[in-house]
Short mmCIF file of C-alpha atoms in Angstrom, two decimals:
data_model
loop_
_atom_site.label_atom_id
_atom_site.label_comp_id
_atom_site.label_asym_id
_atom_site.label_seq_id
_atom_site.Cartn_x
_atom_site.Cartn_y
_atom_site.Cartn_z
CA UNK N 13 0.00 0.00 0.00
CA UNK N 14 1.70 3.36 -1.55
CA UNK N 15 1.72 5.65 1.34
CA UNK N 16 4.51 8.79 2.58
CA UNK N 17 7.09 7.54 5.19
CA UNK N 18 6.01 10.60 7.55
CA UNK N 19 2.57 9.84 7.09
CA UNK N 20 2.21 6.38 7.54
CA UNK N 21 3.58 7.27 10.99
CA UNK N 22 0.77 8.86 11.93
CA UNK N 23 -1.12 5.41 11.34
CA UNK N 24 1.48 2.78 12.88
CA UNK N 25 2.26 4.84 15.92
CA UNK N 26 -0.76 3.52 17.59
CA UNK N 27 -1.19 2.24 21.04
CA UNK N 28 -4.34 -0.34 19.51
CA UNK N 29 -4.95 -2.45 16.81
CA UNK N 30 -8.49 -3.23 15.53
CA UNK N 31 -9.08 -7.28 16.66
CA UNK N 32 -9.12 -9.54 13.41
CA UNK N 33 -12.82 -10.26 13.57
CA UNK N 34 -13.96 -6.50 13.30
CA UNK N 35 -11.19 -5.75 10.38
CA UNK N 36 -12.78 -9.09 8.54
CA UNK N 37 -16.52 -7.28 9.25
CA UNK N 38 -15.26 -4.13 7.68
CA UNK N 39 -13.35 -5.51 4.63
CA UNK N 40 -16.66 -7.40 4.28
CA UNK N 41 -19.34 -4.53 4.24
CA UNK N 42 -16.73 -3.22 1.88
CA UNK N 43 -16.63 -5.34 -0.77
CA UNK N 44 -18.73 -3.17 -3.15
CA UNK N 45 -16.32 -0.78 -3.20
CA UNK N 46 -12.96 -0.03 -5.35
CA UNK N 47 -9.90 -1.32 -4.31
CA UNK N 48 -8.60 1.70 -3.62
CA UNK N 49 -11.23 3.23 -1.34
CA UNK N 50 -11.40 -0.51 0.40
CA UNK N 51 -7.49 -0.09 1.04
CA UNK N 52 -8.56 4.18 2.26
CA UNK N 53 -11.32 3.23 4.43
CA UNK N 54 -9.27 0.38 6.08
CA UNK N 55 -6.45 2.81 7.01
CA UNK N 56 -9.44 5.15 8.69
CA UNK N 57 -10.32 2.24 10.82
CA UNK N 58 -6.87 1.48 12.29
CA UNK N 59 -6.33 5.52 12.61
CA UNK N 60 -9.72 6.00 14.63
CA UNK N 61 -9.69 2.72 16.59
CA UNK N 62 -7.75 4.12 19.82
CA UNK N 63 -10.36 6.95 19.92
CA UNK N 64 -13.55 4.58 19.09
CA UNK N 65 -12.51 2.21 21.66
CA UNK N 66 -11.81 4.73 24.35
CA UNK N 67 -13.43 4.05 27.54
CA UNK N 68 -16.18 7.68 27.27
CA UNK N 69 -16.66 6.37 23.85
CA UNK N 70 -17.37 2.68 24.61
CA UNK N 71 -19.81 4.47 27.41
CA UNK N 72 -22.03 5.15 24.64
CA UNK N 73 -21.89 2.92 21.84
CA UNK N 74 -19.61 -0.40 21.21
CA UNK N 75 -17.11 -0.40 18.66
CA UNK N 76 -19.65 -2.83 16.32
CA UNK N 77 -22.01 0.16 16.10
CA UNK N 78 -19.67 2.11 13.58
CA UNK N 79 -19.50 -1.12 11.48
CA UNK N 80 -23.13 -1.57 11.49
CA UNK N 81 -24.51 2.00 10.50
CA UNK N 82 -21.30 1.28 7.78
CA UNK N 83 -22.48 -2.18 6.67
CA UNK N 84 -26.40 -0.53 5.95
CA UNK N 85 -25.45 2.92 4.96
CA UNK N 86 -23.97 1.11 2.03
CA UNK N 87 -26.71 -0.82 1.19
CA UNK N 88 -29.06 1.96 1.89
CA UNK N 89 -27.14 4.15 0.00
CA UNK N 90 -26.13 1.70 -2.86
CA UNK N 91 -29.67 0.91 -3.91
CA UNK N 92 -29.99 5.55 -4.25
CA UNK N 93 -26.92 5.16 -6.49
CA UNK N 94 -24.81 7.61 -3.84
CA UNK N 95 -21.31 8.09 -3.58
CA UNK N 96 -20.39 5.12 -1.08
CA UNK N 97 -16.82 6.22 -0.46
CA UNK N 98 -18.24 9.12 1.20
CA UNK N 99 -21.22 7.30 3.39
CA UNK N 100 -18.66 4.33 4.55
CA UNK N 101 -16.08 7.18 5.72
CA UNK N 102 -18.75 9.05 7.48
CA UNK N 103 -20.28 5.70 9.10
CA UNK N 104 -16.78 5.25 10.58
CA UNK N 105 -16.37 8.52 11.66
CA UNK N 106 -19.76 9.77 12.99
CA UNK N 107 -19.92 9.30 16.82
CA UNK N 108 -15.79 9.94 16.54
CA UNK N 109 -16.94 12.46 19.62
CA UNK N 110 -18.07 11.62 22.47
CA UNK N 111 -19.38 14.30 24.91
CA UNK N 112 -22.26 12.76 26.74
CA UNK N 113 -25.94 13.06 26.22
CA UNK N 114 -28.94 13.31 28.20
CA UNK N 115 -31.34 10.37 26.90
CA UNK N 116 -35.09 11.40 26.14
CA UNK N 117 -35.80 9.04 28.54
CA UNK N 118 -34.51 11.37 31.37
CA UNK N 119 -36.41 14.18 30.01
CA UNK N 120 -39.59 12.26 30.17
CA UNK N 121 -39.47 10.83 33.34
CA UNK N 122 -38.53 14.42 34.92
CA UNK N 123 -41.58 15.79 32.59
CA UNK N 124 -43.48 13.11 34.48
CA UNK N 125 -42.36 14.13 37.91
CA UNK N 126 -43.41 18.00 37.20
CA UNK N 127 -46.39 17.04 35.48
CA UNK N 128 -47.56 15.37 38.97
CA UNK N 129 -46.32 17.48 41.54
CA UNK N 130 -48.56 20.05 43.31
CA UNK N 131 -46.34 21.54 45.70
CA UNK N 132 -46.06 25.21 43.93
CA UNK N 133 -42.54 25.51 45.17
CA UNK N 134 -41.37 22.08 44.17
CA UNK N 135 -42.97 22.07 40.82
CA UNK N 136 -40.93 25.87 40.03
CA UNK N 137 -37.83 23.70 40.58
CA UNK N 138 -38.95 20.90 38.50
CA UNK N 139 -39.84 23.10 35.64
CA UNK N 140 -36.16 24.76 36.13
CA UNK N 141 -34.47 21.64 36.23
CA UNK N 142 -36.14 20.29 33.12
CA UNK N 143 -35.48 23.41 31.16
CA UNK N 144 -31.71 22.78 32.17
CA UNK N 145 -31.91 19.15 31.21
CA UNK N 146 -33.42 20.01 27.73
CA UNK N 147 -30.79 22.75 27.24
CA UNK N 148 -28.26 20.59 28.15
CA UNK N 149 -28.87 17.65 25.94
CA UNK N 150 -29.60 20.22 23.08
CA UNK N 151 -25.98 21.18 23.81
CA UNK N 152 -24.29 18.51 23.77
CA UNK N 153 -25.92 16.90 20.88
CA UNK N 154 -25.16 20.25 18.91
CA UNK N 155 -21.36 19.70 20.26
CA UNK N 156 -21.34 15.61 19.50
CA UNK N 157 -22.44 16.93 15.91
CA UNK N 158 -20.22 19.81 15.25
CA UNK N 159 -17.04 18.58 17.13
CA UNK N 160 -17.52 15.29 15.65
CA UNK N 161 -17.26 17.45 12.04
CA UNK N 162 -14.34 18.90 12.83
CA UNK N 163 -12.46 15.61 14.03
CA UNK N 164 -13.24 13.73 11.01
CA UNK N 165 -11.84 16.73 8.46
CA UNK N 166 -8.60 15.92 10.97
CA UNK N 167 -8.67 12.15 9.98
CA UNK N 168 -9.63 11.94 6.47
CA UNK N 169 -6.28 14.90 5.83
CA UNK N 170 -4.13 12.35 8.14
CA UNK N 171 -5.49 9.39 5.90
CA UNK N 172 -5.02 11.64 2.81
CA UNK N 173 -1.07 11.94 4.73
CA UNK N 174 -0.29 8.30 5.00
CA UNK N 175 -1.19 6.92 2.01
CA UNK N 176 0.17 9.71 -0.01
CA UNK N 177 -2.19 10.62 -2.07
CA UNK N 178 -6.05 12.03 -1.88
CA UNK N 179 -7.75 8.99 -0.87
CA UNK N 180 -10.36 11.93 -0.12
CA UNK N 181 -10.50 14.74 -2.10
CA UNK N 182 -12.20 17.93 -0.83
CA UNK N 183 -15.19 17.52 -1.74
CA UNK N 184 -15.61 13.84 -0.42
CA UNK N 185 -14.20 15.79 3.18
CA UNK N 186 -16.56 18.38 2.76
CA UNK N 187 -19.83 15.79 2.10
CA UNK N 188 -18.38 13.51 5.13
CA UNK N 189 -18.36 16.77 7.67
CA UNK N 190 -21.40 17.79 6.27
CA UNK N 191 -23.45 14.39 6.86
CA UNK N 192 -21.85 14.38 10.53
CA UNK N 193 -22.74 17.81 11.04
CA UNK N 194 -26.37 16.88 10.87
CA UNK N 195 -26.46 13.24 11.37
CA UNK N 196 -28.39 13.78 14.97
CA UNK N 197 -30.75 16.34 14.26
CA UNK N 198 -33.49 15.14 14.64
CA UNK N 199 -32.70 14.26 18.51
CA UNK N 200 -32.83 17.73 18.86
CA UNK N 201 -36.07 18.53 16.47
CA UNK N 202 -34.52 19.67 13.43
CA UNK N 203 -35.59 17.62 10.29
CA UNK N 204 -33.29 16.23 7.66
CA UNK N 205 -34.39 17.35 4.59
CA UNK N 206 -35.24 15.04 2.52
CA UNK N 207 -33.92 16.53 -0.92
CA UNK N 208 -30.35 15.91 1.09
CA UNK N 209 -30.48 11.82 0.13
CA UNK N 210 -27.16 11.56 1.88
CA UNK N 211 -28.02 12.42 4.85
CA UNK N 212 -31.38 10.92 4.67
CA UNK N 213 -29.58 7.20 3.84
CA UNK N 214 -27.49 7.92 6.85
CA UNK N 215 -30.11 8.84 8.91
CA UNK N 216 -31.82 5.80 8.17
CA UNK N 217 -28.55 3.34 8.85
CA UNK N 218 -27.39 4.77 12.30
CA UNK N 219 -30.89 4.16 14.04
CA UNK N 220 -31.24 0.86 12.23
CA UNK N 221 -28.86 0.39 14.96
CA UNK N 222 -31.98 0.43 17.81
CA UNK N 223 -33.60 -2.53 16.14
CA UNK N 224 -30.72 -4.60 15.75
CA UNK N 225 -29.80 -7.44 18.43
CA UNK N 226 -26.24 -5.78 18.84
CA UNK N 227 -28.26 -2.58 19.30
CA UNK N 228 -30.56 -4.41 21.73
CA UNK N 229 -27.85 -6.17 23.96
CA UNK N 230 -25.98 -2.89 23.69
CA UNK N 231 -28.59 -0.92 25.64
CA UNK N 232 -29.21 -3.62 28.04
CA UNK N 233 -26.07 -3.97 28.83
CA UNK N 234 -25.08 -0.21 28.95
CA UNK N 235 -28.09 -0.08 31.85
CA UNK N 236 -26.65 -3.66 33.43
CA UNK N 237 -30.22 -4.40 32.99
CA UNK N 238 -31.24 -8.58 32.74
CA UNK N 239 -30.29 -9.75 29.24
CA UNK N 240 -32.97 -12.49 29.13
CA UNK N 241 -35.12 -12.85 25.47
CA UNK N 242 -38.02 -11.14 27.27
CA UNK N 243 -36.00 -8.11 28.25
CA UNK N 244 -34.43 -7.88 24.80
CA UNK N 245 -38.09 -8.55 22.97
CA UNK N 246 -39.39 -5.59 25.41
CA UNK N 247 -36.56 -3.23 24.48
CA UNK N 248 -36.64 -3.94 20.77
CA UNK N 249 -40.32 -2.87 21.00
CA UNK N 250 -39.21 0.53 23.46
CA UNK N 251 -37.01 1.57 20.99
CA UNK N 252 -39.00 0.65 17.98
CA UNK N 253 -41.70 3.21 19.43
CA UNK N 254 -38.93 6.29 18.41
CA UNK N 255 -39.08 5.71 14.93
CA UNK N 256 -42.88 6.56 15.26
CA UNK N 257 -42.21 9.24 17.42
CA UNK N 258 -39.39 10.62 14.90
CA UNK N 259 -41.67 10.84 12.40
CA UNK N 260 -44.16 12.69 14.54
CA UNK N 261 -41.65 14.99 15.84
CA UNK N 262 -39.89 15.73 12.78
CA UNK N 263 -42.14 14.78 9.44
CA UNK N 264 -46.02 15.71 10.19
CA UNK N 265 -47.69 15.24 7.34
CA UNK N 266 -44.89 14.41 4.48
CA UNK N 267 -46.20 11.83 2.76
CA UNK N 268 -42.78 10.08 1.61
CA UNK N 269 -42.54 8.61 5.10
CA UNK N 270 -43.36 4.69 4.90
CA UNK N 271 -45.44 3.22 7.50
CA UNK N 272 -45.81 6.14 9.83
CA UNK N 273 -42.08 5.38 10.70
CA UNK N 274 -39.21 7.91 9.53
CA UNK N 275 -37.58 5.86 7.04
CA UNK N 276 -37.70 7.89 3.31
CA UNK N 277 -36.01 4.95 1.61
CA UNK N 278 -37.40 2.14 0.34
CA UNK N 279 -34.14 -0.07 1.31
CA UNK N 280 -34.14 1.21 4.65
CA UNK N 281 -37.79 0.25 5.39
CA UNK N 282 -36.70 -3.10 4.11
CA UNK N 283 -34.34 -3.24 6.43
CA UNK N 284 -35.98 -1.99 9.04
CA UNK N 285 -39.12 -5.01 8.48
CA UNK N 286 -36.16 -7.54 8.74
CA UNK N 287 -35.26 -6.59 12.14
CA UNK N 288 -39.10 -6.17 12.96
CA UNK N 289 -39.68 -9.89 11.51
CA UNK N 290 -36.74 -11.55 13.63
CA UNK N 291 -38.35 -9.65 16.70
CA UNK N 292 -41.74 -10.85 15.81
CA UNK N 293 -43.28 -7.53 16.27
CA UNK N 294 -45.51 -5.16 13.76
CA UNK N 295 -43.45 -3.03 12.17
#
């Protein structure tokens, strides 16, 4: 593999390697693509792996997650006839920052506890602790998004360094920042648009993710909760119930939503029914 002697530095001088099994997943979900952006996207996986596997980052999601929204972004995006250099690089490199976030699940139970307290006093602070909580996981969504931007332009120049050549030219770093930039609105209310088929694809693979059996045992056992097949039926069925509430939230009334669920793509929907079949639940 051609790369600059400085450059390559950048990639070998790592304290972690990626284990074989999730290099064989990615070279597998890869396999539609040129040689050359195979060989590219490779080189972004051993660069990032440290910072994926850190211990705040493994707090929210396991290394597997970044393969998986990878794996079905392709797809997803394959079937629109999208650049898939671009979508594989940015399903690597989306949750590269990890700041913390305040789940909606906190701001609903707290919305609970205000909604049933009659103590005037008590109910003032309730109402000023859940504006806090809703600021705060506006913020740090809005910084996940826009740091997370600005770490993967880092990368995808240091990947451009060690292999000597531009593996990504400017515009694929611009399209990768931009899908990042956005890739959580919704989370904080702010539709994807869905002229922006990019981001729409990636949309659709990252919460894919919730459906999933990795995504399933993940959230169990973020929460140390029982990982029994009742507890992972219930929580496929929990989490199913935000795809129906992203659509409300986000896409009133636009009639290329599928099934009162968010998905926009046909493939993703597809997808999506798989899961919903090997769950045994309605999608």
């Amino acid at each position: 593999m051609p790369c600059g002697a400085a450059g390559w530095s950048q990639v070998t001088n790592i304290n972690a390697l990626p284990p074989h099994k999730l290099a064989r997943r990615l070279r597998g979900c890869l396999a539609r693509l040129p040689g050359a952006d195979q060989d590219a996207l490779c080189v972004l996986f051993v660069l990032i792996f440290p910072e994926l596997s850190g211990e705040q980052a493994l707090k929210e999601n396991p290394v597997e997650h970044h393969l998986f929204v990878t794996e079905n972004v392709i797809r997803i995006a394959g079937a629109e006839q999208l650049n898939l250099r671009q979508e594989a690089a940015a399903g690597l490199l989306h949750d590269i920052a990890p700041v913390g976030k305040i789940s909606k699940t906190q701001l609903k139970e707290l919305k609970k506890t205000f909604d049933n307290e009659t103590n005037p006093e008590r109910k003032l602070q309730y109402e000023r602790d859940l504006q806090l909580l809703d600021d705060l996981q506006y913020g740090f969504r809005t910084l996940h998004m826009r740091k997370g931007s600005a770490i993967a332009n880092e990368r995808l120049l240091e990947v451009n360094q060690a292999l000597g050549r531009a593996a990504f030219d400017r515009h694929d770093v611009e399209q990768v920042c931009d899908l990042i930039s956005i890739h959580d609105s919704p989370s904080i209310l702010r539709a994807i648009p869905g002229d922006n088929r990019a981001a729409v694809c990636f949309r659709e693979a990252d919460r894919l993710w919730m459906v999933s059996e990795e995504g399933v045992l993940a959230d169990l056992r973020r929460e140390a909760a029982e990982v029994s097949e009742d507890a992972k039926l219930d929580r496929a069925k929990k989490n199913q119930i935000r795809y129906k509430e992203e659509k409300r939230d986000c896409y009133a009334g636009d009639p290329t939503c599928i099934n009162d669920t968010f998905f926009r793509t046909q493939t993703g929907y597809e997808v999506y029914k798989g899961w919903c079949d090997f769950w045994g639940i309605n999608p």
